[in-house]
PDB file of C-alpha atoms in Angstrom:
ATOM      1  CA  UNK A   1       0.122  -0.089  -0.039  1.00  0.00           C
ATOM      2  CA  UNK A   2       1.255   3.423  -1.085  1.00  0.00           C
ATOM      3  CA  UNK A   3      -0.077   7.117  -0.304  1.00  0.00           C
ATOM      4  CA  UNK A   4       1.454  10.323  -0.329  1.00  0.00           C
ATOM      5  CA  UNK A   5       1.143  13.891   0.684  1.00  0.00           C
ATOM      6  CA  UNK A   6       2.685  17.355  -0.266  1.00  0.00           C
ATOM      7  CA  UNK A   7       5.494  18.331   2.183  1.00  0.00           C
ATOM      8  CA  UNK A   8       5.897  21.565   4.285  1.00  0.00           C
ATOM      9  CA  UNK A   9       9.345  21.566   2.092  1.00  0.00           C
ATOM     10  CA  UNK A  10       8.096  23.430  -0.982  1.00  0.00           C
ATOM     11  CA  UNK A  11       8.232  20.306  -3.763  1.00  0.00           C
ATOM     12  CA  UNK A  12       8.835  17.928  -1.655  1.00  0.00           C
ATOM     13  CA  UNK A  13       6.301  15.109  -1.199  1.00  0.00           C
ATOM     14  CA  UNK A  14       6.066  13.064   2.093  1.00  0.00           C
ATOM     15  CA  UNK A  15       5.728   9.381   1.200  1.00  0.00           C
ATOM     16  CA  UNK A  16       5.114   5.664   2.649  1.00  0.00           C
ATOM     17  CA  UNK A  17       4.583   2.110   1.180  1.00  0.00           C
ATOM     18  CA  UNK A  18       4.711  -1.490   2.575  1.00  0.00           C
ATOM     19  CA  UNK A  19       4.529  -3.699   0.403  1.00  0.00           C
ATOM     20  CA  UNK A  20       1.430  -6.077  -0.698  1.00  0.00           C
ATOM     21  CA  UNK A  21       3.385  -9.471  -0.713  1.00  0.00           C
ATOM     22  CA  UNK A  22       6.938 -10.944  -1.418  1.00  0.00           C
ATOM     23  CA  UNK A  23       8.631 -10.000  -4.849  1.00  0.00           C
ATOM     24  CA  UNK A  24      10.371  -7.785  -6.165  1.00  0.00           C
ATOM     25  CA  UNK A  25       8.658  -3.827  -7.136  1.00  0.00           C
ATOM     26  CA  UNK A  26       9.556  -1.359  -9.701  1.00  0.00           C
ATOM     27  CA  UNK A  27      10.746   2.651  -8.928  1.00  0.00           C
ATOM     28  CA  UNK A  28      10.265   4.431 -12.129  1.00  0.00           C
ATOM     29  CA  UNK A  29      12.065   7.251 -12.922  1.00  0.00           C
ATOM     30  CA  UNK A  30      11.072  10.641 -12.288  1.00  0.00           C
ATOM     31  CA  UNK A  31      14.589  13.509 -11.383  1.00  0.00           C
ATOM     32  CA  UNK A  32      14.388  12.836  -8.289  1.00  0.00           C
ATOM     33  CA  UNK A  33      16.211  11.520  -5.388  1.00  0.00           C
ATOM     34  CA  UNK A  34      14.790  10.590  -1.893  1.00  0.00           C
ATOM     35  CA  UNK A  35      15.925   9.989   1.603  1.00  0.00           C
ATOM     36  CA  UNK A  36      14.699   6.787   2.706  1.00  0.00           C
ATOM     37  CA  UNK A  37      13.725   5.464   6.391  1.00  0.00           C
ATOM     38  CA  UNK A  38      13.004   1.340   6.192  1.00  0.00           C
ATOM     39  CA  UNK A  39      13.705  -0.543   9.674  1.00  0.00           C
ATOM     40  CA  UNK A  40      15.076   2.041  11.657  1.00  0.00           C
ATOM     41  CA  UNK A  41      17.602   3.128   9.178  1.00  0.00           C
ATOM     42  CA  UNK A  42      18.155   5.829   6.673  1.00  0.00           C
ATOM     43  CA  UNK A  43      19.184   5.613   3.189  1.00  0.00           C
ATOM     44  CA  UNK A  44      19.525   8.040  -0.313  1.00  0.00           C
ATOM     45  CA  UNK A  45      17.783   6.991  -3.198  1.00  0.00           C
ATOM     46  CA  UNK A  46      19.926   8.719  -6.648  1.00  0.00           C
ATOM     47  CA  UNK A  47      17.988   9.779  -9.820  1.00  0.00           C
ATOM     48  CA  UNK A  48      17.429   6.942 -11.985  1.00  0.00           C
ATOM     49  CA  UNK A  49      17.698   6.921 -15.738  1.00  0.00           C
ATOM     50  CA  UNK A  50      15.290   3.560 -15.835  1.00  0.00           C
ATOM     51  CA  UNK A  51      13.352   1.452 -13.560  1.00  0.00           C
ATOM     52  CA  UNK A  52      14.848   0.852 -10.295  1.00  0.00           C
ATOM     53  CA  UNK A  53      13.601  -2.816  -9.268  1.00  0.00           C
ATOM     54  CA  UNK A  54      13.045  -3.387  -5.602  1.00  0.00           C
ATOM     55  CA  UNK A  55      14.301  -6.246  -3.738  1.00  0.00           C
ATOM     56  CA  UNK A  56      11.265  -6.509  -2.297  1.00  0.00           C
ATOM     57  CA  UNK A  57      12.219  -6.274   1.465  1.00  0.00           C
ATOM     58  CA  UNK A  58       9.289  -6.648   4.043  1.00  0.00           C
ATOM     59  CA  UNK A  59       8.460  -3.670   6.208  1.00  0.00           C
ATOM     60  CA  UNK A  60       7.301  -0.289   5.851  1.00  0.00           C
ATOM     61  CA  UNK A  61       9.082   2.212   3.761  1.00  0.00           C
ATOM     62  CA  UNK A  62       8.845   5.516   4.408  1.00  0.00           C
ATOM     63  CA  UNK A  63      11.003   9.187   2.693  1.00  0.00           C
ATOM     64  CA  UNK A  64      10.817  12.385   1.367  1.00  0.00           C
ATOM     65  CA  UNK A  65      10.789  12.825  -2.321  1.00  0.00           C
ATOM     66  CA  UNK A  66      12.731  16.006  -3.016  1.00  0.00           C
ATOM     67  CA  UNK A  67      11.710  17.576  -6.025  1.00  0.00           C
ATOM     68  CA  UNK A  68      14.375  17.797  -8.969  1.00  0.00           C
ATOM     69  CA  UNK A  69      17.942  19.303  -8.491  1.00  0.00           C
ATOM     70  CA  UNK A  70      17.163  20.335  -4.787  1.00  0.00           C
ATOM     71  CA  UNK A  71      18.369  16.920  -2.933  1.00  0.00           C
ATOM     72  CA  UNK A  72      22.352  17.600  -3.771  1.00  0.00           C
ATOM     73  CA  UNK A  73      22.782  20.709  -1.836  1.00  0.00           C
ATOM     74  CA  UNK A  74      20.522  19.303   1.327  1.00  0.00           C
ATOM     75  CA  UNK A  75      22.349  15.759   1.465  1.00  0.00           C
ATOM     76  CA  UNK A  76      26.038  17.415   0.417  1.00  0.00           C
ATOM     77  CA  UNK A  77      26.259  15.214  -2.228  1.00  0.00           C
ATOM     78  CA  UNK A  78      26.032  15.302  -6.350  1.00  0.00           C
ATOM     79  CA  UNK A  79      23.380  13.714  -7.583  1.00  0.00           C
ATOM     80  CA  UNK A  80      25.506  12.225  -9.956  1.00  0.00           C
ATOM     81  CA  UNK A  81      27.894   9.898  -7.249  1.00  0.00           C
ATOM     82  CA  UNK A  82      24.151   8.499  -6.551  1.00  0.00           C
ATOM     83  CA  UNK A  83      22.666   8.054 -10.029  1.00  0.00           C
ATOM     84  CA  UNK A  84      20.598   4.226  -9.873  1.00  0.00           C
ATOM     85  CA  UNK A  85      21.891   3.686  -6.541  1.00  0.00           C
ATOM     86  CA  UNK A  86      20.560   3.286  -3.520  1.00  0.00           C
ATOM     87  CA  UNK A  87      22.999   3.850  -0.764  1.00  0.00           C
ATOM     88  CA  UNK A  88      23.250   4.097   3.454  1.00  0.00           C
ATOM     89  CA  UNK A  89      23.225   7.915   4.444  1.00  0.00           C
ATOM     90  CA  UNK A  90      26.526   6.272   7.155  1.00  0.00           C
ATOM     91  CA  UNK A  91      28.159   5.411   3.590  1.00  0.00           C
ATOM     92  CA  UNK A  92      28.011   8.936   2.682  1.00  0.00           C
ATOM     93  CA  UNK A  93      28.087  11.075   5.341  1.00  0.00           C
ATOM     94  CA  UNK A  94      30.363  11.044   8.832  1.00  0.00           C
ATOM     95  CA  UNK A  95      29.708   8.421  10.826  1.00  0.00           C
ATOM     96  CA  UNK A  96      28.462  10.540  13.749  1.00  0.00           C
ATOM     97  CA  UNK A  97      26.337  12.725  11.705  1.00  0.00           C
ATOM     98  CA  UNK A  98      24.383   9.650  10.334  1.00  0.00           C
ATOM     99  CA  UNK A  99      23.739   8.687  13.975  1.00  0.00           C
ATOM    100  CA  UNK A 100      22.799  11.488  14.955  1.00  0.00           C
ATOM    101  CA  UNK A 101      20.072  12.351  12.213  1.00  0.00           C
ATOM    102  CA  UNK A 102      18.907   8.554  12.140  1.00  0.00           C
ATOM    103  CA  UNK A 103      18.437   8.614  15.847  1.00  0.00           C
ATOM    104  CA  UNK A 104      16.307  11.933  15.214  1.00  0.00           C
ATOM    105  CA  UNK A 105      14.206  10.692  12.835  1.00  0.00           C
ATOM    106  CA  UNK A 106      13.958   7.009  14.761  1.00  0.00           C
ATOM    107  CA  UNK A 107      12.248   9.328  17.762  1.00  0.00           C
ATOM    108  CA  UNK A 108       9.500  10.745  16.413  1.00  0.00           C
ATOM    109  CA  UNK A 109       6.611   9.782  16.565  1.00  0.00           C
ATOM    110  CA  UNK A 110       6.529   8.534  13.519  1.00  0.00           C
ATOM    111  CA  UNK A 111       9.209   8.044  10.648  1.00  0.00           C
ATOM    112  CA  UNK A 112       7.312  10.498   8.108  1.00  0.00           C
ATOM    113  CA  UNK A 113       6.991  13.282  10.588  1.00  0.00           C
ATOM    114  CA  UNK A 114      10.782  12.405  11.462  1.00  0.00           C
ATOM    115  CA  UNK A 115      12.331  13.155   8.085  1.00  0.00           C
ATOM    116  CA  UNK A 116      10.244  15.925   7.354  1.00  0.00           C
ATOM    117  CA  UNK A 117      11.579  17.871  10.047  1.00  0.00           C
ATOM    118  CA  UNK A 118      15.051  16.464   8.942  1.00  0.00           C
ATOM    119  CA  UNK A 119      14.486  17.589   5.715  1.00  0.00           C
ATOM    120  CA  UNK A 120      12.857  21.384   6.676  1.00  0.00           C
ATOM    121  CA  UNK A 121      16.354  21.308   9.077  1.00  0.00           C
ATOM    122  CA  UNK A 122      18.813  20.429   6.368  1.00  0.00           C
ATOM    123  CA  UNK A 123      16.420  23.192   3.910  1.00  0.00           C
ATOM    124  CA  UNK A 124      17.478  25.831   6.585  1.00  0.00           C
ATOM    125  CA  UNK A 125      20.536  25.654   6.731  1.00  0.00           C
ATOM    126  CA  UNK A 126      21.364  25.280   2.996  1.00  0.00           C
ATOM    127  CA  UNK A 127      19.485  28.356   2.251  1.00  0.00           C
ATOM    128  CA  UNK A 128      17.904  28.829  -0.907  1.00  0.00           C
ATOM    129  CA  UNK A 129      17.894  26.135  -3.744  1.00  0.00           C
ATOM    130  CA  UNK A 130      19.339  27.535  -6.944  1.00  0.00           C
ATOM    131  CA  UNK A 131      16.660  29.178  -8.888  1.00  0.00           C
ATOM    132  CA  UNK A 132      18.411  28.504 -11.985  1.00  0.00           C
ATOM    133  CA  UNK A 133      17.419  24.649 -11.523  1.00  0.00           C
ATOM    134  CA  UNK A 134      13.749  25.071 -11.194  1.00  0.00           C
ATOM    135  CA  UNK A 135      14.521  27.162 -14.446  1.00  0.00           C
ATOM    136  CA  UNK A 136      16.180  24.309 -16.640  1.00  0.00           C
ATOM    137  CA  UNK A 137      13.320  22.109 -15.250  1.00  0.00           C
ATOM    138  CA  UNK A 138      10.494  24.284 -16.241  1.00  0.00           C
ATOM    139  CA  UNK A 139      11.875  24.736 -19.405  1.00  0.00           C
ATOM    140  CA  UNK A 140      12.786  21.084 -20.531  1.00  0.00           C
ATOM    141  CA  UNK A 141       9.405  20.330 -19.189  1.00  0.00           C
ATOM    142  CA  UNK A 142       7.684  22.523 -21.349  1.00  0.00           C
ATOM    143  CA  UNK A 143       9.524  20.849 -24.274  1.00  0.00           C
ATOM    144  CA  UNK A 144      11.963  23.334 -25.001  1.00  0.00           C
ATOM    145  CA  UNK A 145      15.178  21.892 -26.985  1.00  0.00           C
ATOM    146  CA  UNK A 146      18.211  21.731 -25.039  1.00  0.00           C
ATOM    147  CA  UNK A 147      20.466  23.885 -26.727  1.00  0.00           C
ATOM    148  CA  UNK A 148      17.544  26.557 -26.658  1.00  0.00           C
ATOM    149  CA  UNK A 149      16.997  25.948 -23.212  1.00  0.00           C
ATOM    150  CA  UNK A 150      20.768  27.093 -22.577  1.00  0.00           C
ATOM    151  CA  UNK A 151      20.886  29.735 -24.909  1.00  0.00           C
ATOM    152  CA  UNK A 152      17.472  30.934 -22.957  1.00  0.00           C
ATOM    153  CA  UNK A 153      19.519  30.560 -19.838  1.00  0.00           C
ATOM    154  CA  UNK A 154      22.577  32.076 -21.017  1.00  0.00           C
ATOM    155  CA  UNK A 155      24.630  29.669 -19.581  1.00  0.00           C
ATOM    156  CA  UNK A 156      25.947  27.995 -23.149  1.00  0.00           C
ATOM    157  CA  UNK A 157      25.470  24.170 -23.535  1.00  0.00           C
ATOM    158  CA  UNK A 158      28.514  22.827 -21.707  1.00  0.00           C
ATOM    159  CA  UNK A 159      27.971  24.549 -18.795  1.00  0.00           C
ATOM    160  CA  UNK A 160      24.189  23.031 -18.429  1.00  0.00           C
ATOM    161  CA  UNK A 161      25.295  19.786 -19.085  1.00  0.00           C
ATOM    162  CA  UNK A 162      27.753  20.102 -15.851  1.00  0.00           C
ATOM    163  CA  UNK A 163      24.766  21.888 -13.795  1.00  0.00           C
ATOM    164  CA  UNK A 164      22.487  19.437 -14.462  1.00  0.00           C
ATOM    165  CA  UNK A 165      25.135  16.411 -13.604  1.00  0.00           C
ATOM    166  CA  UNK A 166      25.091  17.656 -10.038  1.00  0.00           C
ATOM    167  CA  UNK A 167      22.135  18.573  -9.636  1.00  0.00           C
ATOM    168  CA  UNK A 168      20.057  15.968 -11.534  1.00  0.00           C
ATOM    169  CA  UNK A 169      22.617  13.434 -12.041  1.00  0.00           C
ATOM    170  CA  UNK A 170      22.540  12.550 -15.557  1.00  0.00           C
ATOM    171  CA  UNK A 171      22.645  14.980 -18.540  1.00  0.00           C
ATOM    172  CA  UNK A 172      19.631  17.631 -19.716  1.00  0.00           C
ATOM    173  CA  UNK A 173      18.800  14.972 -22.911  1.00  0.00           C
ATOM    174  CA  UNK A 174      18.479  12.655 -20.097  1.00  0.00           C
ATOM    175  CA  UNK A 175      16.007  14.938 -17.637  1.00  0.00           C
ATOM    176  CA  UNK A 176      14.050  15.922 -20.675  1.00  0.00           C
ATOM    177  CA  UNK A 177      13.208  12.308 -21.339  1.00  0.00           C
ATOM    178  CA  UNK A 178      12.211  12.052 -17.446  1.00  0.00           C
ATOM    179  CA  UNK A 179      10.329  14.714 -17.569  1.00  0.00           C
ATOM    180  CA  UNK A 180       8.231  13.883 -21.160  1.00  0.00           C
ATOM    181  CA  UNK A 181       8.194  10.453 -19.216  1.00  0.00           C
ATOM    182  CA  UNK A 182       6.104  11.908 -16.116  1.00  0.00           C
ATOM    183  CA  UNK A 183       3.909  14.078 -18.245  1.00  0.00           C
ATOM    184  CA  UNK A 184       3.182  11.422 -20.363  1.00  0.00           C
ATOM    185  CA  UNK A 185       2.036   8.923 -17.491  1.00  0.00           C
ATOM    186  CA  UNK A 186      -0.111  11.189 -15.936  1.00  0.00           C
ATOM    187  CA  UNK A 187      -1.534  12.147 -18.919  1.00  0.00           C
ATOM    188  CA  UNK A 188      -2.298   8.374 -19.872  1.00  0.00           C
ATOM    189  CA  UNK A 189      -3.521   8.056 -16.019  1.00  0.00           C
ATOM    190  CA  UNK A 190      -6.128  10.755 -16.166  1.00  0.00           C
ATOM    191  CA  UNK A 191      -7.596   9.092 -19.687  1.00  0.00           C
ATOM    192  CA  UNK A 192      -5.907  10.788 -22.134  1.00  0.00           C
ATOM    193  CA  UNK A 193      -5.675   8.223 -25.391  1.00  0.00           C
ATOM    194  CA  UNK A 194      -2.582   7.046 -25.872  1.00  0.00           C
ATOM    195  CA  UNK A 195      -2.112   8.240 -29.627  1.00  0.00           C
ATOM    196  CA  UNK A 196      -2.864  11.642 -27.702  1.00  0.00           C
ATOM    197  CA  UNK A 197      -1.110  11.402 -24.888  1.00  0.00           C
ATOM    198  CA  UNK A 198       2.073  10.794 -27.495  1.00  0.00           C
ATOM    199  CA  UNK A 199       1.216  13.978 -29.220  1.00  0.00           C
ATOM    200  CA  UNK A 200       0.673  16.112 -25.900  1.00  0.00           C
ATOM    201  CA  UNK A 201       3.644  14.994 -23.863  1.00  0.00           C
ATOM    202  CA  UNK A 202       6.101  16.020 -27.080  1.00  0.00           C
ATOM    203  CA  UNK A 203       6.589  12.444 -28.816  1.00  0.00           C
ATOM    204  CA  UNK A 204       7.052  12.099 -32.603  1.00  0.00           C
ATOM    205  CA  UNK A 205       4.242   9.334 -32.332  1.00  0.00           C
ATOM    206  CA  UNK A 206       2.722   6.988 -30.628  1.00  0.00           C
ATOM    207  CA  UNK A 207       5.289   4.168 -31.744  1.00  0.00           C
ATOM    208  CA  UNK A 208       8.214   6.974 -30.248  1.00  0.00           C
ATOM    209  CA  UNK A 209       6.161   6.815 -26.972  1.00  0.00           C
ATOM    210  CA  UNK A 210       6.597   3.199 -26.915  1.00  0.00           C
ATOM    211  CA  UNK A 211       9.992   2.654 -27.595  1.00  0.00           C
ATOM    212  CA  UNK A 212      11.301   5.263 -25.219  1.00  0.00           C
ATOM    213  CA  UNK A 213       8.788   4.162 -22.315  1.00  0.00           C
ATOM    214  CA  UNK A 214      10.245   0.913 -22.866  1.00  0.00           C
ATOM    215  CA  UNK A 215      13.394   1.941 -22.510  1.00  0.00           C
ATOM    216  CA  UNK A 216      13.226   4.039 -19.818  1.00  0.00           C
ATOM    217  CA  UNK A 217      10.621   1.791 -17.866  1.00  0.00           C
ATOM    218  CA  UNK A 218      11.162  -1.490 -19.056  1.00  0.00           C
ATOM    219  CA  UNK A 219       7.484  -1.823 -19.872  1.00  0.00           C
ATOM    220  CA  UNK A 220       5.319  -0.840 -22.931  1.00  0.00           C
ATOM    221  CA  UNK A 221       3.036   1.906 -22.079  1.00  0.00           C
ATOM    222  CA  UNK A 222      -0.161  -0.332 -22.042  1.00  0.00           C
ATOM    223  CA  UNK A 223       1.475  -2.903 -19.543  1.00  0.00           C
ATOM    224  CA  UNK A 224       2.711  -0.048 -17.717  1.00  0.00           C
ATOM    225  CA  UNK A 225      -1.080   1.111 -17.289  1.00  0.00           C
ATOM    226  CA  UNK A 226      -2.756  -1.893 -17.066  1.00  0.00           C
TER     227      UNK A 226
END
């Protein structure tokens, strides 16, 4: 069972998940990074370039999903170092600091509230997010070409690529594909036909969408939605 709500941290989402039964699960690429709690342990989920298959570990999971590009400044690690990975917080932070945060989350009334308070504290310490990152996401999510996005932001293609690696975990072309996948799934889940979804999400045609969705998720759109 999965549930989520908006966080008090702008742009973030709080969520919980309890596997319904044994077997792996599938986490789709979304351009985000998460701070996870599982059985008293904290982990960091890096940005995915393809569907991540979980190991089906039993027990409750909780997490805070940070908006694209914001987690590296809060967690102190470039996103590309965690691409397609799940890593214990103790492997990223000094041991004493990781233990303190883990104890703080475990002492909260529930892990969701503990994670949220931890995220809010880290955000206050880090200061406001870089506005350039949200502009990159907005431009690419609107379907703007990468070169045009770089020109409009006045940073050049090479700098855009470097900033994207550090903030999102991959280059702007991959980020644009992941954001397009999110748009397509939102449309299709809202009842839009696959042909119309392909056109509105920015694919050349439905066949193009099917190929791209399969590469990113390991499943066809019809199977994924079914």
